[in-house]
């Protein structure tokens, strides 16, 4: 009932990363992409510290998902606002 794409990201850079964007491509049993999910972590990620994420997947789509591919992008904002 609560389908989601979840896992952990680890920062290997040696310094905190400010912005983490997680993008998940969901595929059916024939290998066709059926949906994309995304989220941004609402906190910094620190070096070598696993940080969990959980992105909900609509239930009607979750039944069709056979595989997924997760991509993570990061950006470090070192200035001040």
PDB file of N, CA, C and O in Angstrom:
ATOM      1  N   UNK A   1       0.811  -1.224   0.000  1.00  0.00           N
ATOM      2  CA  UNK A   1       0.000   0.000   0.000  1.00  0.00           C
ATOM      3  C   UNK A   1       0.845   1.275   0.000  1.00  0.00           C
ATOM      4  O   UNK A   1       0.398   2.299  -0.458  1.00  0.00           O
ATOM      5  N   UNK A   2       2.070   1.224   0.517  1.00  0.00           N
ATOM      6  CA  UNK A   2       2.926   2.405   0.570  1.00  0.00           C
ATOM      7  C   UNK A   2       4.169   2.168  -0.281  1.00  0.00           C
ATOM      8  O   UNK A   2       5.271   2.005   0.241  1.00  0.00           O
ATOM      9  N   UNK A   3       4.000   2.144  -1.588  1.00  0.00           N
ATOM     10  CA  UNK A   3       5.124   1.878  -2.482  1.00  0.00           C
ATOM     11  C   UNK A   3       6.024   3.096  -2.571  1.00  0.00           C
ATOM     12  O   UNK A   3       5.556   4.237  -2.571  1.00  0.00           O
ATOM     13  N   UNK A   4       7.324   2.826  -2.649  1.00  0.00           N
ATOM     14  CA  UNK A   4       8.269   3.935  -2.731  1.00  0.00           C
ATOM     15  C   UNK A   4       9.594   3.469  -3.311  1.00  0.00           C
ATOM     16  O   UNK A   4       9.887   2.276  -3.358  1.00  0.00           O
ATOM     17  N   UNK A   5      10.372   4.430  -3.746  1.00  0.00           N
ATOM     18  CA  UNK A   5      11.760   4.214  -4.147  1.00  0.00           C
ATOM     19  C   UNK A   5      12.582   4.710  -2.974  1.00  0.00           C
ATOM     20  O   UNK A   5      12.486   5.879  -2.583  1.00  0.00           O
ATOM     21  N   UNK A   6      13.352   3.826  -2.369  1.00  0.00           N
ATOM     22  CA  UNK A   6      14.107   4.230  -1.188  1.00  0.00           C
ATOM     23  C   UNK A   6      15.520   3.678  -1.253  1.00  0.00           C
ATOM     24  O   UNK A   6      15.810   2.730  -1.971  1.00  0.00           O
ATOM     25  N   UNK A   7      16.391   4.313  -0.516  1.00  0.00           N
ATOM     26  CA  UNK A   7      17.774   3.884  -0.448  1.00  0.00           C
ATOM     27  C   UNK A   7      18.585   4.854   0.381  1.00  0.00           C
ATOM     28  O   UNK A   7      18.031   5.608   1.182  1.00  0.00           O
ATOM     29  N   UNK A   8      19.894   4.827   0.165  1.00  0.00           N
ATOM     30  CA  UNK A   8      20.802   5.726   0.867  1.00  0.00           C
ATOM     31  C   UNK A   8      21.784   6.328  -0.128  1.00  0.00           C
ATOM     32  O   UNK A   8      22.184   5.667  -1.086  1.00  0.00           O
ATOM     33  N   UNK A   9      22.145   7.575   0.121  1.00  0.00           N
ATOM     34  CA  UNK A   9      23.219   8.206  -0.644  1.00  0.00           C
ATOM     35  C   UNK A   9      24.392   8.421   0.300  1.00  0.00           C
ATOM     36  O   UNK A   9      24.214   8.622   1.501  1.00  0.00           O
ATOM     37  N   UNK A  10      25.605   8.339  -0.255  1.00  0.00           N
ATOM     38  CA  UNK A  10      26.822   8.558   0.521  1.00  0.00           C
ATOM     39  C   UNK A  10      27.675   9.566  -0.243  1.00  0.00           C
ATOM     40  O   UNK A  10      27.890   9.428  -1.441  1.00  0.00           O
ATOM     41  N   UNK A  11      28.148  10.572   0.442  1.00  0.00           N
ATOM     42  CA  UNK A  11      28.988  11.611  -0.141  1.00  0.00           C
ATOM     43  C   UNK A  11      30.454  11.187  -0.067  1.00  0.00           C
ATOM     44  O   UNK A  11      31.017  11.130   1.013  1.00  0.00           O
ATOM     45  N   UNK A  12      31.080  10.904  -1.224  1.00  0.00           N
ATOM     46  CA  UNK A  12      32.480  10.481  -1.210  1.00  0.00           C
ATOM     47  C   UNK A  12      33.467  11.633  -1.409  1.00  0.00           C
ATOM     48  O   UNK A  12      34.664  11.408  -1.536  1.00  0.00           O
ATOM     49  N   UNK A  13      33.001  12.889  -1.424  1.00  0.00           N
ATOM     50  CA  UNK A  13      33.845  14.021  -1.824  1.00  0.00           C
ATOM     51  C   UNK A  13      34.811  14.511  -0.756  1.00  0.00           C
ATOM     52  O   UNK A  13      35.762  15.201  -1.063  1.00  0.00           O
ATOM     53  N   UNK A  14      34.527  14.235   0.507  1.00  0.00           N
ATOM     54  CA  UNK A  14      35.392  14.733   1.570  1.00  0.00           C
ATOM     55  C   UNK A  14      34.929  16.052   2.169  1.00  0.00           C
ATOM     56  O   UNK A  14      35.535  16.559   3.096  1.00  0.00           O
ATOM     57  N   UNK A  15      33.838  16.633   1.639  1.00  0.00           N
ATOM     58  CA  UNK A  15      33.261  17.851   2.215  1.00  0.00           C
ATOM     59  C   UNK A  15      31.744  17.773   2.067  1.00  0.00           C
ATOM     60  O   UNK A  15      31.237  17.068   1.205  1.00  0.00           O
ATOM     61  N   UNK A  16      30.991  18.481   2.912  1.00  0.00           N
ATOM     62  CA  UNK A  16      29.530  18.410   2.842  1.00  0.00           C
ATOM     63  C   UNK A  16      29.005  18.870   1.478  1.00  0.00           C
ATOM     64  O   UNK A  16      29.568  19.745   0.839  1.00  0.00           O
ATOM     65  N   UNK A  17      27.912  18.254   1.056  1.00  0.00           N
ATOM     66  CA  UNK A  17      27.235  18.630  -0.182  1.00  0.00           C
ATOM     67  C   UNK A  17      25.883  19.217   0.199  1.00  0.00           C
ATOM     68  O   UNK A  17      25.130  18.619   0.961  1.00  0.00           O
ATOM     69  N   UNK A  18      25.574  20.398  -0.330  1.00  0.00           N
ATOM     70  CA  UNK A  18      24.379  21.135   0.076  1.00  0.00           C
ATOM     71  C   UNK A  18      23.095  20.649  -0.579  1.00  0.00           C
ATOM     72  O   UNK A  18      22.049  20.600   0.055  1.00  0.00           O
ATOM     73  N   UNK A  19      23.137  20.336  -1.867  1.00  0.00           N
ATOM     74  CA  UNK A  19      21.925  19.998  -2.606  1.00  0.00           C
ATOM     75  C   UNK A  19      22.089  18.618  -3.242  1.00  0.00           C
ATOM     76  O   UNK A  19      23.031  18.383  -3.990  1.00  0.00           O
ATOM     77  N   UNK A  20      21.152  17.730  -2.939  1.00  0.00           N
ATOM     78  CA  UNK A  20      21.133  16.386  -3.520  1.00  0.00           C
ATOM     79  C   UNK A  20      19.805  16.219  -4.252  1.00  0.00           C
ATOM     80  O   UNK A  20      18.735  16.379  -3.668  1.00  0.00           O
ATOM     81  N   UNK A  21      19.881  15.890  -5.550  1.00  0.00           N
ATOM     82  CA  UNK A  21      18.699  15.643  -6.371  1.00  0.00           C
ATOM     83  C   UNK A  21      18.685  14.162  -6.736  1.00  0.00           C
ATOM     84  O   UNK A  21      19.646  13.649  -7.305  1.00  0.00           O
ATOM     85  N   UNK A  22      17.594  13.493  -6.405  1.00  0.00           N
ATOM     86  CA  UNK A  22      17.451  12.066  -6.689  1.00  0.00           C
ATOM     87  C   UNK A  22      16.372  11.906  -7.748  1.00  0.00           C
ATOM     88  O   UNK A  22      15.277  12.455  -7.619  1.00  0.00           O
ATOM     89  N   UNK A  23      16.688  11.157  -8.792  1.00  0.00           N
ATOM     90  CA  UNK A  23      15.780  10.941  -9.912  1.00  0.00           C
ATOM     91  C   UNK A  23      15.683   9.444 -10.152  1.00  0.00           C
ATOM     92  O   UNK A  23      16.715   8.765 -10.273  1.00  0.00           O
ATOM     93  N   UNK A  24      14.473   8.927 -10.173  1.00  0.00           N
ATOM     94  CA  UNK A  24      14.272   7.498 -10.393  1.00  0.00           C
ATOM     95  C   UNK A  24      13.454   7.259 -11.639  1.00  0.00           C
ATOM     96  O   UNK A  24      12.376   7.829 -11.807  1.00  0.00           O
ATOM     97  N   UNK A  25      13.965   6.416 -12.546  1.00  0.00           N
ATOM     98  CA  UNK A  25      13.234   6.005 -13.733  1.00  0.00           C
ATOM     99  C   UNK A  25      12.631   4.629 -13.454  1.00  0.00           C
ATOM    100  O   UNK A  25      13.337   3.723 -13.016  1.00  0.00           O
ATOM    101  N   UNK A  26      11.331   4.491 -13.689  1.00  0.00           N
ATOM    102  CA  UNK A  26      10.625   3.246 -13.406  1.00  0.00           C
ATOM    103  C   UNK A  26      10.253   2.581 -14.726  1.00  0.00           C
ATOM    104  O   UNK A  26       9.736   3.238 -15.639  1.00  0.00           O
ATOM    105  N   UNK A  27      10.490   1.272 -14.828  1.00  0.00           N
ATOM    106  CA  UNK A  27      10.295   0.535 -16.069  1.00  0.00           C
ATOM    107  C   UNK A  27       9.317  -0.623 -15.873  1.00  0.00           C
ATOM    108  O   UNK A  27       9.272  -1.240 -14.805  1.00  0.00           O
ATOM    109  N   UNK A  28       8.575  -0.955 -16.950  1.00  0.00           N
ATOM    110  CA  UNK A  28       7.689  -2.117 -16.913  1.00  0.00           C
ATOM    111  C   UNK A  28       8.466  -3.373 -17.282  1.00  0.00           C
ATOM    112  O   UNK A  28       9.676  -3.323 -17.541  1.00  0.00           O
ATOM    113  N   UNK A  29       7.782  -4.510 -17.348  1.00  0.00           N
ATOM    114  CA  UNK A  29       8.454  -5.787 -17.597  1.00  0.00           C
ATOM    115  C   UNK A  29       9.069  -5.878 -18.990  1.00  0.00           C
ATOM    116  O   UNK A  29       9.929  -6.721 -19.231  1.00  0.00           O
ATOM    117  N   UNK A  30       8.642  -5.000 -19.930  1.00  0.00           N
ATOM    118  CA  UNK A  30       9.204  -4.982 -21.279  1.00  0.00           C
ATOM    119  C   UNK A  30      10.378  -4.015 -21.405  1.00  0.00           C
ATOM    120  O   UNK A  30      10.909  -3.838 -22.493  1.00  0.00           O
ATOM    121  N   UNK A  31      10.743  -3.362 -20.296  1.00  0.00           N
ATOM    122  CA  UNK A  31      11.846  -2.419 -20.321  1.00  0.00           C
ATOM    123  C   UNK A  31      11.473  -1.025 -20.773  1.00  0.00           C
ATOM    124  O   UNK A  31      12.341  -0.185 -21.011  1.00  0.00           O
ATOM    125  N   UNK A  32      10.171  -0.757 -20.887  1.00  0.00           N
ATOM    126  CA  UNK A  32       9.701   0.577 -21.260  1.00  0.00           C
ATOM    127  C   UNK A  32       9.585   1.460 -20.028  1.00  0.00           C
ATOM    128  O   UNK A  32       9.030   1.029 -19.010  1.00  0.00           O
ATOM    129  N   UNK A  33      10.082   2.687 -20.133  1.00  0.00           N
ATOM    130  CA  UNK A  33       9.950   3.607 -19.008  1.00  0.00           C
ATOM    131  C   UNK A  33       8.483   4.004 -18.877  1.00  0.00           C
ATOM    132  O   UNK A  33       7.856   4.396 -19.854  1.00  0.00           O
ATOM    133  N   UNK A  34       7.949   3.874 -17.658  1.00  0.00           N
ATOM    134  CA  UNK A  34       6.544   4.209 -17.448  1.00  0.00           C
ATOM    135  C   UNK A  34       6.350   5.442 -16.563  1.00  0.00           C
ATOM    136  O   UNK A  34       5.279   6.040 -16.572  1.00  0.00           O
ATOM    137  N   UNK A  35       7.386   5.841 -15.829  1.00  0.00           N
ATOM    138  CA  UNK A  35       7.226   6.994 -14.925  1.00  0.00           C
ATOM    139  C   UNK A  35       8.593   7.413 -14.417  1.00  0.00           C
ATOM    140  O   UNK A  35       9.530   6.621 -14.377  1.00  0.00           O
ATOM    141  N   UNK A  36       8.682   8.683 -14.018  1.00  0.00           N
ATOM    142  CA  UNK A  36       9.888   9.201 -13.355  1.00  0.00           C
ATOM    143  C   UNK A  36       9.441   9.804 -12.030  1.00  0.00           C
ATOM    144  O   UNK A  36       8.403  10.455 -11.960  1.00  0.00           O
ATOM    145  N   UNK A  37      10.226   9.567 -10.998  1.00  0.00           N
ATOM    146  CA  UNK A  37       9.985  10.193  -9.699  1.00  0.00           C
ATOM    147  C   UNK A  37      11.242  10.962  -9.326  1.00  0.00           C
ATOM    148  O   UNK A  37      12.347  10.634  -9.763  1.00  0.00           O
ATOM    149  N   UNK A  38      11.070  12.026  -8.536  1.00  0.00           N
ATOM    150  CA  UNK A  38      12.228  12.814  -8.130  1.00  0.00           C
ATOM    151  C   UNK A  38      11.994  13.434  -6.771  1.00  0.00           C
ATOM    152  O   UNK A  38      10.859  13.583  -6.324  1.00  0.00           O
ATOM    153  N   UNK A  39      13.090  13.804  -6.145  1.00  0.00           N
ATOM    154  CA  UNK A  39      13.018  14.502  -4.871  1.00  0.00           C
ATOM    155  C   UNK A  39      14.369  15.161  -4.610  1.00  0.00           C
ATOM    156  O   UNK A  39      15.388  14.778  -5.202  1.00  0.00           O
ATOM    157  N   UNK A  40      14.361  16.157  -3.756  1.00  0.00           N
ATOM    158  CA  UNK A  40      15.584  16.789  -3.254  1.00  0.00           C
ATOM    159  C   UNK A  40      15.662  16.485  -1.772  1.00  0.00           C
ATOM    160  O   UNK A  40      14.654  16.558  -1.068  1.00  0.00           O
ATOM    161  N   UNK A  41      16.848  16.132  -1.285  1.00  0.00           N
ATOM    162  CA  UNK A  41      17.004  15.951   0.158  1.00  0.00           C
ATOM    163  C   UNK A  41      16.923  17.320   0.815  1.00  0.00           C
ATOM    164  O   UNK A  41      17.454  18.303   0.288  1.00  0.00           O
ATOM    165  N   UNK A  42      16.279  17.385   1.964  1.00  0.00           N
ATOM    166  CA  UNK A  42      16.078  18.667   2.643  1.00  0.00           C
ATOM    167  C   UNK A  42      17.164  18.951   3.677  1.00  0.00           C
ATOM    168  O   UNK A  42      16.947  19.677   4.630  1.00  0.00           O
ATOM    169  N   UNK A  43      18.336  18.367   3.466  1.00  0.00           N
ATOM    170  CA  UNK A  43      19.451  18.586   4.388  1.00  0.00           C
ATOM    171  C   UNK A  43      20.764  18.318   3.659  1.00  0.00           C
ATOM    172  O   UNK A  43      20.782  17.677   2.618  1.00  0.00           O
ATOM    173  N   UNK A  44      21.836  18.799   4.217  1.00  0.00           N
ATOM    174  CA  UNK A  44      23.164  18.542   3.647  1.00  0.00           C
ATOM    175  C   UNK A  44      23.542  17.079   3.876  1.00  0.00           C
ATOM    176  O   UNK A  44      23.055  16.436   4.804  1.00  0.00           O
ATOM    177  N   UNK A  45      24.409  16.594   3.012  1.00  0.00           N
ATOM    178  CA  UNK A  45      24.936  15.241   3.157  1.00  0.00           C
ATOM    179  C   UNK A  45      26.411  15.382   3.499  1.00  0.00           C
ATOM    180  O   UNK A  45      27.150  16.131   2.846  1.00  0.00           O
ATOM    181  N   UNK A  46      26.834  14.680   4.537  1.00  0.00           N
ATOM    182  CA  UNK A  46      28.201  14.796   5.026  1.00  0.00           C
ATOM    183  C   UNK A  46      29.048  13.616   4.556  1.00  0.00           C
ATOM    184  O   UNK A  46      28.533  12.521   4.320  1.00  0.00           O
ATOM    185  N   UNK A  47      30.349  13.833   4.424  1.00  0.00           N
ATOM    186  CA  UNK A  47      31.240  12.796   3.907  1.00  0.00           C
ATOM    187  C   UNK A  47      31.105  11.462   4.640  1.00  0.00           C
ATOM    188  O   UNK A  47      31.061  11.425   5.870  1.00  0.00           O
ATOM    189  N   UNK A  48      31.031  10.407   3.838  1.00  0.00           N
ATOM    190  CA  UNK A  48      31.009   9.028   4.331  1.00  0.00           C
ATOM    191  C   UNK A  48      29.888   8.744   5.328  1.00  0.00           C
ATOM    192  O   UNK A  48      29.991   7.816   6.123  1.00  0.00           O
ATOM    193  N   UNK A  49      28.823   9.552   5.306  1.00  0.00           N
ATOM    194  CA  UNK A  49      27.686   9.345   6.200  1.00  0.00           C
ATOM    195  C   UNK A  49      26.458   8.970   5.368  1.00  0.00           C
ATOM    196  O   UNK A  49      25.912   9.825   4.666  1.00  0.00           O
ATOM    197  N   UNK A  50      26.021   7.708   5.402  1.00  0.00           N
ATOM    198  CA  UNK A  50      24.838   7.314   4.633  1.00  0.00           C
ATOM    199  C   UNK A  50      23.618   8.135   5.049  1.00  0.00           C
ATOM    200  O   UNK A  50      23.362   8.338   6.238  1.00  0.00           O
ATOM    201  N   UNK A  51      22.901   8.648   4.052  1.00  0.00           N
ATOM    202  CA  UNK A  51      21.715   9.460   4.289  1.00  0.00           C
ATOM    203  C   UNK A  51      20.552   8.844   3.512  1.00  0.00           C
ATOM    204  O   UNK A  51      20.630   8.679   2.292  1.00  0.00           O
ATOM    205  N   UNK A  52      19.496   8.492   4.221  1.00  0.00           N
ATOM    206  CA  UNK A  52      18.359   7.791   3.619  1.00  0.00           C
ATOM    207  C   UNK A  52      17.474   8.739   2.818  1.00  0.00           C
ATOM    208  O   UNK A  52      17.367   9.930   3.118  1.00  0.00           O
ATOM    209  N   UNK A  53      16.832   8.169   1.779  1.00  0.00           N
ATOM    210  CA  UNK A  53      15.799   8.890   1.031  1.00  0.00           C
ATOM    211  C   UNK A  53      14.633   7.941   0.799  1.00  0.00           C
ATOM    212  O   UNK A  53      14.785   6.714   0.826  1.00  0.00           O
ATOM    213  N   UNK A  54      13.457   8.502   0.581  1.00  0.00           N
ATOM    214  CA  UNK A  54      12.248   7.728   0.342  1.00  0.00           C
ATOM    215  C   UNK A  54      11.322   8.567  -0.537  1.00  0.00           C
ATOM    216  O   UNK A  54      10.866   9.627  -0.104  1.00  0.00           O
ATOM    217  N   UNK A  55      11.071   8.101  -1.761  1.00  0.00           N
ATOM    218  CA  UNK A  55      10.220   8.835  -2.702  1.00  0.00           C
ATOM    219  C   UNK A  55       8.976   7.990  -2.975  1.00  0.00           C
ATOM    220  O   UNK A  55       9.084   6.884  -3.510  1.00  0.00           O
ATOM    221  N   UNK A  56       7.792   8.486  -2.623  1.00  0.00           N
ATOM    222  CA  UNK A  56       6.561   7.717  -2.852  1.00  0.00           C
ATOM    223  C   UNK A  56       6.313   7.478  -4.345  1.00  0.00           C
ATOM    224  O   UNK A  56       6.642   8.312  -5.184  1.00  0.00           O
ATOM    225  N   UNK A  57       5.739   6.315  -4.641  1.00  0.00           N
ATOM    226  CA  UNK A  57       5.326   5.962  -5.996  1.00  0.00           C
ATOM    227  C   UNK A  57       3.813   5.753  -5.967  1.00  0.00           C
ATOM    228  O   UNK A  57       3.315   4.998  -5.121  1.00  0.00           O
ATOM    229  N   UNK A  58       3.076   6.401  -6.889  1.00  0.00           N
ATOM    230  CA  UNK A  58       1.624   6.200  -6.917  1.00  0.00           C
ATOM    231  C   UNK A  58       1.274   4.710  -7.025  1.00  0.00           C
ATOM    232  O   UNK A  58       1.884   3.968  -7.802  1.00  0.00           O
ATOM    233  N   UNK A  59       0.321   4.270  -6.242  1.00  0.00           N
ATOM    234  CA  UNK A  59      -0.026   2.852  -6.150  1.00  0.00           C
ATOM    235  C   UNK A  59      -0.402   2.245  -7.495  1.00  0.00           C
ATOM    236  O   UNK A  59      -0.009   1.122  -7.804  1.00  0.00           O
ATOM    237  N   UNK A  60      -1.148   2.982  -8.331  1.00  0.00           N
ATOM    238  CA  UNK A  60      -1.557   2.426  -9.619  1.00  0.00           C
ATOM    239  C   UNK A  60      -0.350   2.152 -10.520  1.00  0.00           C
ATOM    240  O   UNK A  60      -0.351   1.211 -11.304  1.00  0.00           O
ATOM    241  N   UNK A  61       0.703   2.943 -10.395  1.00  0.00           N
ATOM    242  CA  UNK A  61       1.925   2.717 -11.167  1.00  0.00           C
ATOM    243  C   UNK A  61       2.803   1.640 -10.552  1.00  0.00           C
ATOM    244  O   UNK A  61       3.462   0.882 -11.261  1.00  0.00           O
ATOM    245  N   UNK A  62       2.820   1.560  -9.242  1.00  0.00           N
ATOM    246  CA  UNK A  62       3.692   0.616  -8.539  1.00  0.00           C
ATOM    247  C   UNK A  62       3.434  -0.822  -8.991  1.00  0.00           C
ATOM    248  O   UNK A  62       4.367  -1.617  -9.089  1.00  0.00           O
ATOM    249  N   UNK A  63       2.192  -1.137  -9.297  1.00  0.00           N
ATOM    250  CA  UNK A  63       1.858  -2.497  -9.739  1.00  0.00           C
ATOM    251  C   UNK A  63       2.492  -2.841 -11.086  1.00  0.00           C
ATOM    252  O   UNK A  63       2.677  -4.005 -11.410  1.00  0.00           O
ATOM    253  N   UNK A  64       2.828  -1.831 -11.870  1.00  0.00           N
ATOM    254  CA  UNK A  64       3.376  -2.036 -13.212  1.00  0.00           C
ATOM    255  C   UNK A  64       4.906  -2.038 -13.243  1.00  0.00           C
ATOM    256  O   UNK A  64       5.501  -2.400 -14.243  1.00  0.00           O
ATOM    257  N   UNK A  65       5.537  -1.608 -12.143  1.00  0.00           N
ATOM    258  CA  UNK A  65       6.994  -1.457 -12.122  1.00  0.00           C
ATOM    259  C   UNK A  65       7.674  -2.821 -11.989  1.00  0.00           C
ATOM    260  O   UNK A  65       7.371  -3.601 -11.099  1.00  0.00           O
ATOM    261  N   UNK A  66       8.617  -3.060 -12.905  1.00  0.00           N
ATOM    262  CA  UNK A  66       9.388  -4.290 -12.874  1.00  0.00           C
ATOM    263  C   UNK A  66      10.847  -4.024 -12.496  1.00  0.00           C
ATOM    264  O   UNK A  66      11.499  -4.861 -11.893  1.00  0.00           O
ATOM    265  N   UNK A  67      11.339  -2.842 -12.869  1.00  0.00           N
ATOM    266  CA  UNK A  67      12.710  -2.471 -12.528  1.00  0.00           C
ATOM    267  C   UNK A  67      12.800  -0.955 -12.436  1.00  0.00           C
ATOM    268  O   UNK A  67      11.873  -0.235 -12.808  1.00  0.00           O
ATOM    269  N   UNK A  68      13.932  -0.487 -11.951  1.00  0.00           N
ATOM    270  CA  UNK A  68      14.139   0.953 -11.800  1.00  0.00           C
ATOM    271  C   UNK A  68      15.604   1.283 -11.961  1.00  0.00           C
ATOM    272  O   UNK A  68      16.462   0.417 -11.830  1.00  0.00           O
ATOM    273  N   UNK A  69      15.866   2.545 -12.235  1.00  0.00           N
ATOM    274  CA  UNK A  69      17.243   3.058 -12.265  1.00  0.00           C
ATOM    275  C   UNK A  69      17.234   4.378 -11.504  1.00  0.00           C
ATOM    276  O   UNK A  69      16.415   5.244 -11.766  1.00  0.00           O
ATOM    277  N   UNK A  70      18.144   4.507 -10.559  1.00  0.00           N
ATOM    278  CA  UNK A  70      18.207   5.708  -9.735  1.00  0.00           C
ATOM    279  C   UNK A  70      19.475   6.484 -10.068  1.00  0.00           C
ATOM    280  O   UNK A  70      20.556   5.906 -10.151  1.00  0.00           O
ATOM    281  N   UNK A  71      19.310   7.791 -10.271  1.00  0.00           N
ATOM    282  CA  UNK A  71      20.427   8.686 -10.546  1.00  0.00           C
ATOM    283  C   UNK A  71      20.462   9.764  -9.468  1.00  0.00           C
ATOM    284  O   UNK A  71      19.405  10.231  -9.034  1.00  0.00           O
ATOM    285  N   UNK A  72      21.654  10.144  -9.045  1.00  0.00           N
ATOM    286  CA  UNK A  72      21.806  11.150  -7.998  1.00  0.00           C
ATOM    287  C   UNK A  72      22.727  12.247  -8.514  1.00  0.00           C
ATOM    288  O   UNK A  72      23.817  11.968  -9.007  1.00  0.00           O
ATOM    289  N   UNK A  73      22.266  13.486  -8.408  1.00  0.00           N
ATOM    290  CA  UNK A  73      23.086  14.633  -8.755  1.00  0.00           C
ATOM    291  C   UNK A  73      23.304  15.461  -7.509  1.00  0.00           C
ATOM    292  O   UNK A  73      22.482  15.477  -6.598  1.00  0.00           O
ATOM    293  N   UNK A  74      24.431  16.155  -7.445  1.00  0.00           N
ATOM    294  CA  UNK A  74      24.712  16.965  -6.260  1.00  0.00           C
ATOM    295  C   UNK A  74      25.284  18.319  -6.655  1.00  0.00           C
ATOM    296  O   UNK A  74      25.859  18.494  -7.731  1.00  0.00           O
ATOM    297  N   UNK A  75      25.109  19.262  -5.757  1.00  0.00           N
ATOM    298  CA  UNK A  75      25.619  20.616  -5.943  1.00  0.00           C
ATOM    299  C   UNK A  75      26.008  21.138  -4.576  1.00  0.00           C
ATOM    300  O   UNK A  75      25.264  20.984  -3.614  1.00  0.00           O
ATOM    301  N   UNK A  76      27.155  21.748  -4.491  1.00  0.00           N
ATOM    302  CA  UNK A  76      27.597  22.333  -3.217  1.00  0.00           C
ATOM    303  C   UNK A  76      27.556  23.836  -3.333  1.00  0.00           C
ATOM    304  O   UNK A  76      28.261  24.419  -4.154  1.00  0.00           O
ATOM    305  N   UNK A  77      26.726  24.471  -2.535  1.00  0.00           N
ATOM    306  CA  UNK A  77      26.626  25.913  -2.522  1.00  0.00           C
ATOM    307  C   UNK A  77      27.458  26.430  -1.364  1.00  0.00           C
ATOM    308  O   UNK A  77      27.114  26.239  -0.199  1.00  0.00           O
ATOM    309  N   UNK A  78      28.574  27.056  -1.666  1.00  0.00           N
ATOM    310  CA  UNK A  78      29.491  27.472  -0.615  1.00  0.00           C
ATOM    311  C   UNK A  78      29.339  28.918  -0.188  1.00  0.00           C
ATOM    312  O   UNK A  78      30.031  29.369   0.713  1.00  0.00           O
ATOM    313  N   UNK A  79      28.445  29.661  -0.806  1.00  0.00           N
ATOM    314  CA  UNK A  79      28.282  31.065  -0.476  1.00  0.00           C
ATOM    315  C   UNK A  79      27.202  31.302   0.554  1.00  0.00           C
ATOM    316  O   UNK A  79      26.706  30.387   1.172  1.00  0.00           O
ATOM    317  N   UNK A  80      26.856  32.553   0.739  1.00  0.00           N
ATOM    318  CA  UNK A  80      25.782  32.884   1.670  1.00  0.00           C
ATOM    319  C   UNK A  80      24.721  33.680   0.919  1.00  0.00           C
ATOM    320  O   UNK A  80      24.993  34.313  -0.096  1.00  0.00           O
ATOM    321  N   UNK A  81      23.513  33.646   1.439  1.00  0.00           N
ATOM    322  CA  UNK A  81      22.397  34.338   0.793  1.00  0.00           C
ATOM    323  C   UNK A  81      22.235  35.710   1.394  1.00  0.00           C
ATOM    324  O   UNK A  81      22.367  35.933   2.536  1.00  0.00           O
TER     325      UNK A  81
END
